[in-house]
Structures are given as C-alpha cells and as structure tokens.
Amino acid sequence: MSKIEMKTPLVEMDGDEMTRIIWKLIKDELLLPYIDLKTEYYDLGLPHRDETDDQVTFDAAEATKKYGVAVKCATITPNQARIKEYNLKRMYKSPNGTIRAILDGTVFRAPILVKGIDPYVRTWKKPITMARHAYGDVYKNTEIRVPGPGQGELVFTSDNGTVIRETIHEFDGPGILQGIHNTDHSIESFARSCFQFALNRKEDLWFSCKDTISKTYDENFKSIFQRLYDEEYKEAFDKAGITYFYTLIDDAVARVIRSEGGFIWALKNYDGDVMSDMMATAFGSLAMMTSILVSPDGNYEYEAAHGTVQRHYYKHLKGEETSTNSVATIFAWTGALRKRGELDEIPALVRFADALDRAVIETIESGKMTGDLAMITTLQGVEKLSTQDFIKAIRQRLDQILNA
Ligand code: NAP
Ligand code: MG
C-alpha cells in the first residue's frame, strides 16, 4: 500500500516524560507506516525549552498561526521541584498558557466514549464538549481583607480623568472585598471561538451564566454572545442545522444532566473550571479526554487533557512495565490529521484518521485496554496491556480495518 501524501505540514510539538515515550510509539507504529508524514517539528520537551530560553514555545505558537493546525504532546509546567530536577535556568511559564495567549484561543475538552466505560449519568449517549473562557474573573482578582468598619467602593478612573464610583458595602465590622474584571475583546474572542467550533463540529452551542443576578458583568457576556450570533453566525448555524441557546447556569446544569449529550457547553472561567473536572470524571476517565485550542480566526491545536504521567515515567525509567493510556494522545493526532485533510482536501487522510479512531475504540471494546480503563470497565474478562502492547493491538486492528 502506498503512503498517504500530505500537502501542508502539521505543527508538531513534542513534550515530556511518559507522553514523550508514547508520542514516539504512536508515530512509529500508527502513523509513519501509513502516512508520508509532513510536520514542522518543535521540541517543547523541558530540556530544549531551557536551551532556547523558551523561544521554541513562542516559535511553535507562531507556526500554528501560520499553518493553522498543530498537535501537541503533554509538557511539564515547571515548579520549584522541576527547576532542581532539570537544573533549569529559570521558572518558565506553562507552555499551554503561552500558546493560548498567542493564539488568543479557547480550550474545548471532549470525552471519548467507548462501550464498557460508562458515563456515571445514564442518559448521556453522546459526548458533551466543555468550552471554558480562560481569562479574567476570579483568576485575576484583587482582594482586600477589610479590618473593620468603613466603606467599600468600586472606582474606575478613565484616561481622561472621569471617575465612576459605586459603593459596594458599608461595613460595620471586619469582612472581605474582591475586585474582578473582564474585557469585551477577550469575551468576543471566546464567543467567536465557540461559534467557530460549533460550526466545525455541527453541534448546538449552549452558553450559560447568571445575568439575572449580575446585571452588568454577566449580562455583558450574554449580550456579546447574542450580538455576535445575530450579526455574524446565525445564517451559518441555520445552514448547518444547529442552534445557539442561552440559559441561566443553574438551569443549564439541570438540563445537562437530563440531556443525551452531543452539544457544546460554553462557560465563564470559574464555572468552566469547576464543571470541566466534574464532567471529565462523570464521563469516566481523564485519560479519555481530548483538548482542542481554537483561536477566534480558526487555528487549531490538538492535545490530550492529561499531563505527562510522571509516576509512570519513573517506573519506565527503572525498567518496569507501564500501562499508560495513549488514547487521548492518539485522538490528538487523528484530530489534527483530519483537520489538515479537510483543509487541504485530502479525503484519504480524513479516512485514515477515522479508521485509526475506530481501531482504538474497537480495540478497547474487544476487551484489550490499559490498566486505568481495566479498573473501571463494565466489560468482563478484559486483558490489561502494557503501554507498548496496547499500541500494537491498535495497529493490528487498524490493519484489519484498512485491508477490509
Ligand atoms: P497527570 O500527568 O495527568 O497524571 C496524574 C495521574 O493520573 C497519573 O499518575 C495517573 O494515575 C493518571 N493518568 C493521567 N493520564 C493517564 C494516562 N494517559 N494513562 C494512565 N493514567 C493516567 O498529572 P500529574 O502527574 O499531576 O502531572 C505531571 C506533569 O504534567 C506536571 O509536570 C504537569 O505540569 C504536567 N501537565 C501538563 C499538562 C499539559 O501539557 N496539557 C496538563 C496537566 C499537567 P496513576 O498514577 O494512579 O496511574
Ligand atoms: Mg480545575
């Protein structure tokens, strides 16, 4: 069989620890034998980030803007322990944070559903994708511990000197104050990424916040979403047969639980933080969660939602057998290849991505899986495979599918 040709390179961002091991296995076993893989390679592994003073992360983000599609391996976000462990020149910022800031993007997290790994919510039949606004609110707050009686105020001084002043509370004793903000620019980017992603997926988009209580702050989110929808996206949504739906956050929570799934749920920063961990767990496993960064102008970066699986890596270094789940990382690759195939009009590449996804799902559903899934599956008589053997099992299944 001749290999599938690519036109435009994928931006490939390599990473750290166990996921770096998996990265190479995936390429060697599941991609290179079938595709004439064209990538522009950026090594975001911590040693190389340190060598380049993190320039490589910036270059990789710029390349994503240039080519439009990237695939990223999990990377270490350094802390004090990592500075020692890797003898780093300094404490680098989270690569994901850097890339997100440059692409001005929103992160979408979606579970991969397979039979035998059942969501805790019985009604869920299709994935629910979470979109979390990643700017402002309580994550960039200013807080004051109020020592005693006095007046708490909110003050805005404009560049031309005009002052807007509101009383927050007349304190008759000790208490607390918190100031948060957001910008129209950031909210618009978030909304655009969400509309763009919904169109791409052909799934309904829900947005929820608390505009009945927060009549200026949350109401601003609601009205920006509504305005952009009416002015720029409604026609395309109608054509795609999907809808945009706003409802209050508490109503949305109740509806999500009763739903069948199959839609995108956009949330403000804190709501998204809390809800995405609940949703990931409710769907079964963090190792089965993919993550896509989408910029408002339509650039895509695909990755797994989990980290570098450090504990498994140290077992691996000691020569012990590991059973690390590679599914989310494989789906990052297939997501990126499918997107590239669609943009460059290479149907064979799209078909290959579909076939590999299917091979992964059928392998698990046939009872062959890694330890994390073997622990929670409802399937009987499953075989727990090592990191390497799981990927080999997927390859066997892939060959069967491709030769059928
Ligand atoms: P982690 O890599 O997500 O792993 C935490 C635990 O979850 C693992 O020890 C393992 O549990 C389980 N797990 C996660 N992914 C798994 C998989 N694919 N297969 C099987 N089990 C899996 O989080 P961490 O160990 O807290 O973080 C390690 C490094 O990852 C940190 O340096 C952090 O900065 C980085 N990180 C990167 C990203 C990213 O690049 N997107 C995201 C998060 C964290 P058991 O040990 O019980 O088997
Ligand atoms: Mg969180």
Tab-separated table of C-alpha atoms and ligand atoms in Angstrom:
chain	number	residue	atom	x	y	z
A	1	MET	CA	0.000	0.000	0.000
A	2	SER	CA	1.382	3.423	-0.880
A	3	LYS	CA	1.597	6.034	1.854
A	4	ILE	CA	-0.873	8.893	2.078
A	5	GLU	CA	0.627	12.156	0.835
A	6	MET	CA	0.216	15.397	2.752
A	7	LYS	CA	0.295	18.935	1.364
A	8	THR	CA	0.755	21.321	4.302
A	9	PRO	CA	2.856	20.366	7.326
A	10	LEU	CA	1.300	19.865	10.728
A	11	VAL	CA	2.930	21.810	13.518
A	12	GLU	CA	4.263	19.046	15.773
A	13	MET	CA	5.048	19.955	19.392
A	14	ASP	CA	6.870	17.198	21.234
A	15	GLY	CA	6.724	17.075	25.027
A	16	ASP	CA	7.886	15.396	28.208
A	17	GLU	CA	8.132	12.201	30.252
A	18	MET	CA	5.729	9.299	29.609
A	19	THR	CA	3.778	11.164	26.970
A	20	ARG	CA	7.028	11.769	25.051
A	21	ILE	CA	7.621	7.990	25.052
A	22	ILE	CA	4.044	7.451	23.845
A	23	TRP	CA	4.457	10.185	21.216
A	24	LYS	CA	7.259	8.286	19.505
A	25	LEU	CA	5.429	4.947	19.741
A	26	ILE	CA	2.351	6.453	18.110
A	27	LYS	CA	4.391	7.910	15.274
A	28	ASP	CA	6.423	4.749	14.683
A	29	GLU	CA	3.580	2.239	14.957
A	30	LEU	CA	0.433	4.054	13.907
A	31	LEU	CA	1.380	6.944	11.619
A	32	LEU	CA	4.684	6.604	9.744
A	33	PRO	CA	3.858	3.191	8.193
A	34	TYR	CA	0.724	4.690	6.598
A	35	ILE	CA	1.348	8.396	6.018
A	36	ASP	CA	4.122	10.319	4.338
A	37	LEU	CA	4.009	12.431	7.474
A	38	LYS	CA	4.815	16.096	6.907
A	39	THR	CA	5.417	18.029	10.116
A	40	GLU	CA	7.283	21.082	11.235
A	41	TYR	CA	8.833	19.764	14.430
A	42	TYR	CA	9.180	21.806	17.623
A	43	ASP	CA	10.695	20.128	20.661
A	44	LEU	CA	8.808	21.525	23.652
A	45	GLY	CA	10.447	18.981	25.961
A	46	LEU	CA	11.671	20.846	29.026
A	47	PRO	CA	15.423	20.434	28.299
A	48	HIS	CA	15.023	22.045	24.887
A	49	ARG	CA	12.755	24.793	26.222
A	50	ASP	CA	15.526	25.554	28.699
A	51	GLU	CA	18.222	25.539	25.983
A	52	THR	CA	16.227	28.003	23.895
A	53	ASP	CA	15.084	30.179	26.816
A	54	ASP	CA	11.539	29.073	25.938
A	55	GLN	CA	11.850	30.634	22.451
A	56	VAL	CA	10.797	27.277	20.970
A	57	THR	CA	7.360	27.604	22.590
A	58	PHE	CA	6.826	31.033	21.041
A	59	ASP	CA	8.054	29.767	17.657
A	60	ALA	CA	5.673	26.801	17.827
A	61	ALA	CA	2.739	29.084	18.585
A	62	GLU	CA	3.657	31.399	15.699
A	63	ALA	CA	3.940	28.382	13.387
A	64	THR	CA	0.425	27.344	14.433
A	65	LYS	CA	-0.829	30.749	13.335
A	66	LYS	CA	0.990	30.319	10.042
A	67	TYR	CA	-0.147	26.772	9.163
A	68	GLY	CA	-3.431	26.617	11.097
A	69	VAL	CA	-3.193	23.128	12.627
A	70	ALA	CA	-0.950	21.820	15.408
A	71	VAL	CA	-0.685	18.693	17.532
A	72	LYS	CA	0.890	18.916	20.976
A	73	CYS	CA	2.295	16.386	23.428
A	74	ALA	CA	1.794	16.999	27.160
A	75	THR	CA	4.543	19.139	28.666
A	76	ILE	CA	5.878	19.841	32.135
A	77	THR	CA	4.892	23.151	33.674
A	78	PRO	CA	7.951	23.861	35.825
A	79	ASN	CA	7.690	24.355	39.585
A	80	GLN	CA	10.464	24.501	42.202
A	81	ALA	CA	10.944	20.712	42.147
A	82	ARG	CA	11.333	20.710	38.351
A	83	ILE	CA	13.883	23.538	38.446
A	84	LYS	CA	16.056	21.298	40.580
A	85	GLU	CA	15.290	18.105	38.695
A	86	TYR	CA	16.163	19.623	35.294
A	87	ASN	CA	18.656	22.197	36.542
A	88	LEU	CA	16.685	24.951	34.791
A	89	LYS	CA	17.902	28.475	34.177
A	90	ARG	CA	14.596	29.871	35.394
A	91	MET	CA	10.953	29.080	36.106
A	92	TYR	CA	9.314	29.009	32.678
A	93	LYS	CA	5.617	29.686	32.255
A	94	SER	CA	3.180	26.968	31.290
A	95	PRO	CA	3.627	26.274	27.538
A	96	ASN	CA	-0.137	25.883	27.236
A	97	GLY	CA	-0.614	29.310	28.783
A	98	THR	CA	1.929	30.849	26.399
A	99	ILE	CA	0.379	29.230	23.325
A	100	ARG	CA	-3.137	30.121	24.436
A	101	ALA	CA	-2.155	33.753	24.927
A	102	ILE	CA	-0.532	33.988	21.475
A	103	LEU	CA	-3.439	32.291	19.700
A	104	ASP	CA	-5.975	34.171	21.850
A	105	GLY	CA	-7.742	30.846	21.983
A	106	THR	CA	-10.357	28.915	23.904
A	107	VAL	CA	-9.895	25.345	25.121
A	108	PHE	CA	-12.537	22.745	24.264
A	109	ARG	CA	-12.492	19.471	26.166
A	110	ALA	CA	-14.392	16.459	24.912
A	111	PRO	CA	-14.597	12.885	26.229
A	112	ILE	CA	-14.031	9.848	24.019
A	113	LEU	CA	-16.904	7.437	24.530
A	114	VAL	CA	-16.487	3.651	24.283
A	115	LYS	CA	-18.792	0.803	25.261
A	116	GLY	CA	-17.767	-0.637	28.602
A	117	ILE	CA	-16.534	2.665	30.036
A	118	ASP	CA	-19.905	4.022	31.001
A	119	PRO	CA	-20.640	7.623	31.991
A	120	TYR	CA	-21.982	7.903	35.519
A	121	VAL	CA	-25.002	9.709	34.073
A	122	ARG	CA	-27.171	7.052	32.421
A	123	THR	CA	-28.836	9.379	29.916
A	124	TRP	CA	-25.570	10.543	28.308
A	125	LYS	CA	-25.191	8.864	24.935
A	126	LYS	CA	-23.002	11.417	23.137
A	127	PRO	CA	-20.030	13.495	24.284
A	128	ILE	CA	-20.579	16.882	25.888
A	129	THR	CA	-17.804	19.295	24.948
A	130	MET	CA	-16.861	21.918	27.527
A	131	ALA	CA	-15.613	25.351	26.453
A	132	ARG	CA	-14.057	27.354	29.258
A	133	HIS	CA	-13.259	31.036	28.950
A	134	ALA	CA	-9.637	31.243	30.055
A	135	TYR	CA	-9.299	34.896	31.004
A	136	GLY	CA	-10.126	37.177	33.914
A	137	ASP	CA	-12.809	36.885	36.602
A	138	VAL	CA	-11.615	35.480	39.916
A	139	TYR	CA	-8.346	34.230	38.326
A	140	LYS	CA	-7.092	37.809	38.017
A	141	ASN	CA	-8.734	39.267	41.100
A	142	THR	CA	-7.695	41.862	43.645
A	143	GLU	CA	-8.763	41.211	47.203
A	144	ILE	CA	-8.837	43.228	50.383
A	145	ARG	CA	-9.217	41.928	53.899
A	146	VAL	CA	-11.453	44.565	55.493
A	147	PRO	CA	-10.152	45.156	59.016
A	148	GLY	CA	-13.188	46.911	60.471
A	149	PRO	CA	-15.986	49.430	59.937
A	150	GLY	CA	-15.773	51.565	56.778
A	151	GLN	CA	-16.956	51.942	53.207
A	152	GLY	CA	-16.045	49.565	50.392
A	153	GLU	CA	-16.072	51.239	46.969
A	154	LEU	CA	-15.593	50.333	43.327
A	155	VAL	CA	-13.769	53.106	41.457
A	156	PHE	CA	-12.907	53.487	37.771
A	157	THR	CA	-10.736	56.403	36.649
A	158	SER	CA	-10.715	56.837	32.881
A	159	ASP	CA	-7.636	58.021	30.961
A	160	ASN	CA	-9.223	61.457	30.601
A	161	GLY	CA	-9.811	61.710	34.318
A	162	THR	CA	-13.534	60.961	34.580
A	163	VAL	CA	-14.350	58.918	37.649
A	164	ILE	CA	-17.103	56.339	38.125
A	165	ARG	CA	-17.684	55.420	41.764
A	166	GLU	CA	-20.050	52.890	43.339
A	167	THR	CA	-20.468	51.857	46.943
A	168	ILE	CA	-20.052	48.118	47.388
A	169	HIS	CA	-20.864	47.885	51.075
A	170	GLU	CA	-20.938	49.913	54.294
A	171	PHE	CA	-19.025	47.667	56.692
A	172	ASP	CA	-19.946	47.816	60.379
A	173	GLY	CA	-17.251	45.240	61.173
A	174	PRO	CA	-14.492	43.152	59.561
A	175	GLY	CA	-15.093	41.453	56.213
A	176	ILE	CA	-13.702	40.940	52.723
A	177	LEU	CA	-13.714	42.686	49.331
A	178	GLN	CA	-12.910	41.350	45.860
A	179	GLY	CA	-12.411	43.149	42.535
A	180	ILE	CA	-12.613	41.251	39.246
A	181	HIS	CA	-12.652	42.311	35.615
A	182	ASN	CA	-13.002	41.177	32.038
A	183	THR	CA	-12.640	42.841	28.644
A	184	ASP	CA	-15.015	42.977	25.687
A	185	HIS	CA	-12.113	41.937	23.479
A	186	SER	CA	-11.489	38.724	25.403
A	187	ILE	CA	-15.177	37.854	25.660
A	188	GLU	CA	-15.622	38.418	21.921
A	189	SER	CA	-12.671	36.130	21.128
A	190	PHE	CA	-14.138	33.493	23.420
A	191	ALA	CA	-17.572	33.761	21.793
A	192	ARG	CA	-16.094	33.620	18.273
A	193	SER	CA	-14.030	30.525	19.112
A	194	CYS	CA	-17.193	28.873	20.439
A	195	PHE	CA	-19.305	29.693	17.374
A	196	GLN	CA	-16.461	28.594	15.100
A	197	PHE	CA	-16.064	25.303	16.951
A	198	ALA	CA	-19.812	24.586	16.949
A	199	LEU	CA	-19.915	25.095	13.184
A	200	ASN	CA	-16.898	22.870	12.763
A	201	ARG	CA	-18.485	20.108	14.856
A	202	LYS	CA	-22.024	20.738	13.614
A	203	GLU	CA	-23.254	20.644	17.206
A	204	ASP	CA	-25.522	23.018	19.140
A	205	LEU	CA	-23.840	25.616	21.316
A	206	TRP	CA	-25.074	26.408	24.826
A	207	PHE	CA	-23.844	29.341	26.850
A	208	SER	CA	-24.846	29.922	30.439
A	209	CYS	CA	-24.079	32.451	33.157
A	210	LYS	CA	-26.013	34.388	35.795
A	211	ASP	CA	-27.222	37.590	34.129
A	212	THR	CA	-30.308	37.815	36.368
A	213	ILE	CA	-28.064	38.470	39.366
A	214	SER	CA	-25.013	40.022	37.688
A	215	LYS	CA	-26.879	42.572	35.609
A	216	THR	CA	-23.793	44.276	34.142
A	217	TYR	CA	-20.940	41.759	34.324
A	218	ASP	CA	-22.624	38.508	33.320
A	219	GLU	CA	-25.153	40.409	31.214
A	220	ASN	CA	-22.189	41.681	29.139
A	221	PHE	CA	-21.151	38.084	28.370
A	222	LYS	CA	-24.704	37.207	27.425
A	223	SER	CA	-25.198	40.209	25.152
A	224	ILE	CA	-21.846	39.831	23.375
A	225	PHE	CA	-22.666	36.198	22.569
A	226	GLN	CA	-26.138	37.174	21.362
A	227	ARG	CA	-24.923	40.109	19.242
A	228	LEU	CA	-22.169	38.117	17.516
A	229	TYR	CA	-24.603	35.272	16.917
A	230	ASP	CA	-27.255	37.509	15.356
A	231	GLU	CA	-24.799	39.552	13.299
A	232	GLU	CA	-22.220	37.012	12.189
A	233	TYR	CA	-23.136	33.393	12.810
A	234	LYS	CA	-26.907	32.848	12.682
A	235	GLU	CA	-27.006	32.273	8.941
A	236	ALA	CA	-24.228	29.687	9.045
A	237	PHE	CA	-25.834	27.984	12.058
A	238	ASP	CA	-29.183	27.756	10.256
A	239	LYS	CA	-27.454	26.294	7.227
A	240	ALA	CA	-25.650	23.713	9.366
A	241	GLY	CA	-28.905	22.838	11.142
A	242	ILE	CA	-27.591	23.771	14.595
A	243	THR	CA	-28.718	26.317	17.185
A	244	TYR	CA	-27.295	28.695	19.761
A	245	PHE	CA	-29.032	28.541	23.120
A	246	TYR	CA	-28.624	30.739	26.190
A	247	THR	CA	-29.913	29.719	29.582
A	248	LEU	CA	-29.114	30.540	33.207
A	249	ILE	CA	-26.259	28.487	34.669
A	250	ASP	CA	-28.427	26.676	37.237
A	251	ASP	CA	-31.000	25.786	34.606
A	252	ALA	CA	-28.177	24.620	32.303
A	253	VAL	CA	-26.753	22.298	34.961
A	254	ALA	CA	-30.127	20.605	35.361
A	255	ARG	CA	-30.603	20.324	31.590
A	256	VAL	CA	-27.100	18.902	31.051
A	257	ILE	CA	-27.804	16.053	33.460
A	258	ARG	CA	-31.120	15.243	31.768
A	259	SER	CA	-29.668	15.519	28.251
A	260	GLU	CA	-28.370	12.866	25.867
A	261	GLY	CA	-25.236	14.924	25.231
A	262	GLY	CA	-23.981	15.851	21.785
A	263	PHE	CA	-23.554	19.614	22.247
A	264	ILE	CA	-21.000	22.217	23.283
A	265	TRP	CA	-21.348	23.946	26.640
A	266	ALA	CA	-19.581	27.299	26.942
A	267	LEU	CA	-18.875	28.670	30.411
A	268	LYS	CA	-17.201	31.562	32.157
A	269	ASN	CA	-13.781	30.909	33.685
A	270	TYR	CA	-14.777	29.713	37.163
A	271	ASP	CA	-17.884	27.826	36.050
A	272	GLY	CA	-15.743	26.078	33.424
A	273	ASP	CA	-13.020	25.232	35.932
A	274	VAL	CA	-15.469	23.552	38.288
A	275	MET	CA	-17.734	21.948	35.703
A	276	SER	CA	-14.997	20.536	33.470
A	277	ASP	CA	-13.492	18.437	36.273
A	278	MET	CA	-16.947	17.172	37.184
A	279	MET	CA	-17.750	16.356	33.564
A	280	ALA	CA	-14.383	14.630	32.961
A	281	THR	CA	-14.930	12.396	35.976
A	282	ALA	CA	-18.597	11.792	35.167
A	283	PHE	CA	-17.596	10.588	31.689
A	284	GLY	CA	-15.209	8.043	33.219
A	285	SER	CA	-11.530	8.964	32.871
A	286	LEU	CA	-9.195	11.911	32.368
A	287	ALA	CA	-7.097	9.683	30.109
A	288	MET	CA	-10.049	9.593	27.685
A	289	MET	CA	-10.426	13.353	27.424
A	290	THR	CA	-9.176	15.341	24.440
A	291	SER	CA	-8.458	19.017	24.421
A	292	ILE	CA	-8.531	21.409	21.460
A	293	LEU	CA	-7.397	25.009	21.486
A	294	VAL	CA	-9.318	27.053	18.920
A	295	SER	CA	-8.469	30.636	18.048
A	296	PRO	CA	-11.191	33.100	17.010
A	297	ASP	CA	-9.717	33.245	13.498
A	298	GLY	CA	-9.822	29.460	13.161
A	299	ASN	CA	-6.437	27.971	14.112
A	300	TYR	CA	-6.481	24.596	15.865
A	301	GLU	CA	-4.148	22.912	18.338
A	302	TYR	CA	-4.971	19.345	19.425
A	303	GLU	CA	-3.733	17.619	22.587
A	304	ALA	CA	-4.629	15.267	25.425
A	305	ALA	CA	-6.202	16.799	28.525
A	306	HIS	CA	-3.948	14.866	30.928
A	307	GLY	CA	-0.365	15.665	31.915
A	308	THR	CA	2.943	13.898	31.315
A	309	VAL	CA	2.061	10.992	33.648
A	310	GLN	CA	5.215	11.430	35.690
A	311	ARG	CA	4.637	8.481	38.025
A	312	HIS	CA	4.520	6.040	35.097
A	313	TYR	CA	7.601	7.631	33.541
A	314	TYR	CA	9.700	6.935	36.619
A	315	LYS	CA	8.563	3.295	36.550
A	316	HIS	CA	9.506	3.205	32.870
A	317	LEU	CA	12.976	4.636	33.632
A	318	LYS	CA	13.513	1.895	36.211
A	319	GLY	CA	12.766	-0.647	33.508
A	320	GLU	CA	9.414	-1.617	35.000
A	321	GLU	CA	6.415	-2.315	32.772
A	322	THR	CA	3.902	0.504	32.455
A	323	SER	CA	0.312	0.536	31.287
A	324	THR	CA	-0.212	4.134	30.243
A	325	ASN	CA	-3.283	5.041	28.237
A	326	SER	CA	-2.370	6.578	24.865
A	327	VAL	CA	-5.944	7.140	23.631
A	328	ALA	CA	-6.205	10.897	24.186
A	329	THR	CA	-2.801	11.436	22.548
A	330	ILE	CA	-3.762	9.274	19.549
A	331	PHE	CA	-7.002	11.245	19.213
A	332	ALA	CA	-4.992	14.467	19.289
A	333	TRP	CA	-3.081	13.182	16.250
A	334	THR	CA	-6.177	11.975	14.414
A	335	GLY	CA	-7.979	15.244	15.177
A	336	ALA	CA	-5.107	17.244	13.704
A	337	LEU	CA	-4.673	14.952	10.679
A	338	ARG	CA	-8.416	15.016	9.960
A	339	LYS	CA	-8.459	18.812	10.142
A	340	ARG	CA	-5.424	19.028	7.839
A	341	GLY	CA	-7.130	16.584	5.476
A	342	GLU	CA	-10.289	18.688	5.406
A	343	LEU	CA	-8.446	21.965	4.845
A	344	ASP	CA	-6.166	20.541	2.148
A	345	GLU	CA	-8.891	18.386	0.592
A	346	ILE	CA	-7.145	15.050	1.100
A	347	PRO	CA	-10.009	12.555	1.619
A	348	ALA	CA	-7.559	9.681	2.169
A	349	LEU	CA	-6.116	11.468	5.189
A	350	VAL	CA	-9.587	12.049	6.647
A	351	ARG	CA	-10.472	8.387	6.068
A	352	PHE	CA	-7.231	7.295	7.739
A	353	ALA	CA	-7.954	9.440	10.811
A	354	ASP	CA	-11.449	7.940	11.019
A	355	ALA	CA	-10.050	4.420	10.662
A	356	LEU	CA	-7.483	4.952	13.419
A	357	ASP	CA	-10.138	6.332	15.781
A	358	ARG	CA	-12.260	3.297	15.031
A	359	ALA	CA	-9.319	0.953	15.611
A	360	VAL	CA	-8.739	2.492	19.047
A	361	ILE	CA	-12.387	2.186	20.062
A	362	GLU	CA	-12.770	-1.362	18.737
A	363	THR	CA	-9.580	-2.469	20.483
A	364	ILE	CA	-10.952	-1.314	23.840
A	365	GLU	CA	-14.427	-2.673	23.147
A	366	SER	CA	-12.872	-6.058	22.311
A	367	GLY	CA	-11.529	-6.143	25.872
A	368	LYS	CA	-7.930	-5.005	25.260
A	369	MET	CA	-7.097	-1.917	27.296
A	370	THR	CA	-4.656	-0.210	29.644
A	371	GLY	CA	-4.798	-0.510	33.435
A	372	ASP	CA	-6.679	2.718	34.111
A	373	LEU	CA	-9.597	1.503	31.972
A	374	ALA	CA	-9.399	-2.134	33.091
A	375	MET	CA	-10.074	-0.823	36.601
A	376	ILE	CA	-13.353	0.888	35.717
A	377	THR	CA	-14.767	-1.085	32.782
A	378	THR	CA	-18.038	-2.984	32.951
A	379	LEU	CA	-16.734	-5.454	30.329
A	380	GLN	CA	-15.907	-8.952	31.590
A	381	GLY	CA	-12.665	-10.858	31.089
A	382	VAL	CA	-10.588	-7.924	29.878
A	383	GLU	CA	-6.895	-8.072	29.083
A	384	LYS	CA	-4.725	-5.392	30.709
A	385	LEU	CA	-1.981	-4.462	28.243
A	386	SER	CA	1.309	-2.630	28.637
A	387	THR	CA	1.816	0.804	27.084
A	388	GLN	CA	3.551	-0.773	24.071
A	389	ASP	CA	1.256	-3.784	23.641
A	390	PHE	CA	-1.858	-1.617	23.689
A	391	ILE	CA	-0.489	0.403	20.763
A	392	LYS	CA	0.483	-2.822	18.951
A	393	ALA	CA	-3.050	-4.157	19.458
A	394	ILE	CA	-4.432	-0.965	17.937
A	395	ARG	CA	-2.112	-1.397	14.966
A	396	GLN	CA	-3.377	-4.927	14.342
A	397	ARG	CA	-6.949	-3.700	14.408
A	398	LEU	CA	-6.058	-0.775	12.145
A	399	ASP	CA	-4.551	-3.138	9.565
A	400	GLN	CA	-7.728	-5.223	9.627
A	401	ILE	CA	-9.854	-2.120	9.065
A	402	LEU	CA	-7.624	-0.747	6.283
A	403	ASN	CA	-7.438	-4.126	4.496
A	404	ALA	CA	-11.168	-4.846	4.747
B	1	NAP	P1	-1.036	13.635	35.006
B	1	NAP	O1	0.141	13.504	34.126
B	1	NAP	O2	-2.323	13.951	34.329
B	1	NAP	O3	-1.199	12.289	35.826
B	1	NAP	C1	-1.860	12.172	37.061
B	1	NAP	C2	-2.294	10.725	37.296
B	1	NAP	O4	-3.462	10.480	36.519
B	1	NAP	C3	-1.295	9.700	36.862
B	1	NAP	O5	-0.333	9.463	37.850
B	1	NAP	C4	-2.187	8.529	36.555
B	1	NAP	O6	-2.674	7.894	37.740
B	1	NAP	C5	-3.382	9.202	35.926
B	1	NAP	N1	-3.234	9.379	34.471
B	1	NAP	C6	-3.188	10.555	33.788
B	1	NAP	N2	-3.067	10.331	32.491
B	1	NAP	C7	-3.017	8.997	32.324
B	1	NAP	C8	-2.883	8.142	31.202
B	1	NAP	N3	-2.769	8.645	29.974
B	1	NAP	N4	-2.875	6.796	31.405
B	1	NAP	C9	-2.989	6.288	32.625
B	1	NAP	N5	-3.127	7.054	33.737
B	1	NAP	C10	-3.136	8.384	33.584
B	1	NAP	O7	-0.794	14.748	36.097
B	1	NAP	P2	0.491	14.993	37.041
B	1	NAP	O8	1.241	13.731	37.256
B	1	NAP	O9	-0.054	15.753	38.158
B	1	NAP	O10	1.390	15.963	36.205
B	1	NAP	C11	2.582	15.569	35.568
B	1	NAP	C12	3.119	16.730	34.756
B	1	NAP	O11	2.199	17.022	33.727
B	1	NAP	C13	3.313	18.006	35.545
B	1	NAP	O12	4.653	18.438	35.391
B	1	NAP	C14	2.354	18.996	34.925
B	1	NAP	O13	2.928	20.271	34.833
B	1	NAP	C15	2.104	18.428	33.578
B	1	NAP	N6	0.794	18.714	32.985
B	1	NAP	C16	0.762	19.025	31.671
B	1	NAP	C17	-0.425	19.233	31.011
B	1	NAP	C18	-0.401	19.558	29.553
B	1	NAP	O14	0.638	19.678	28.954
B	1	NAP	N7	-1.530	19.706	28.912
B	1	NAP	C19	-1.637	19.097	31.706
B	1	NAP	C20	-1.584	18.744	33.055
B	1	NAP	C21	-0.368	18.545	33.675
B	1	NAP	P3	-1.934	6.657	38.453
B	1	NAP	O15	-0.583	7.178	38.849
B	1	NAP	O16	-2.838	6.399	39.606
B	1	NAP	O17	-1.857	5.533	37.482
B	2	MG	MG	-9.605	22.898	37.678
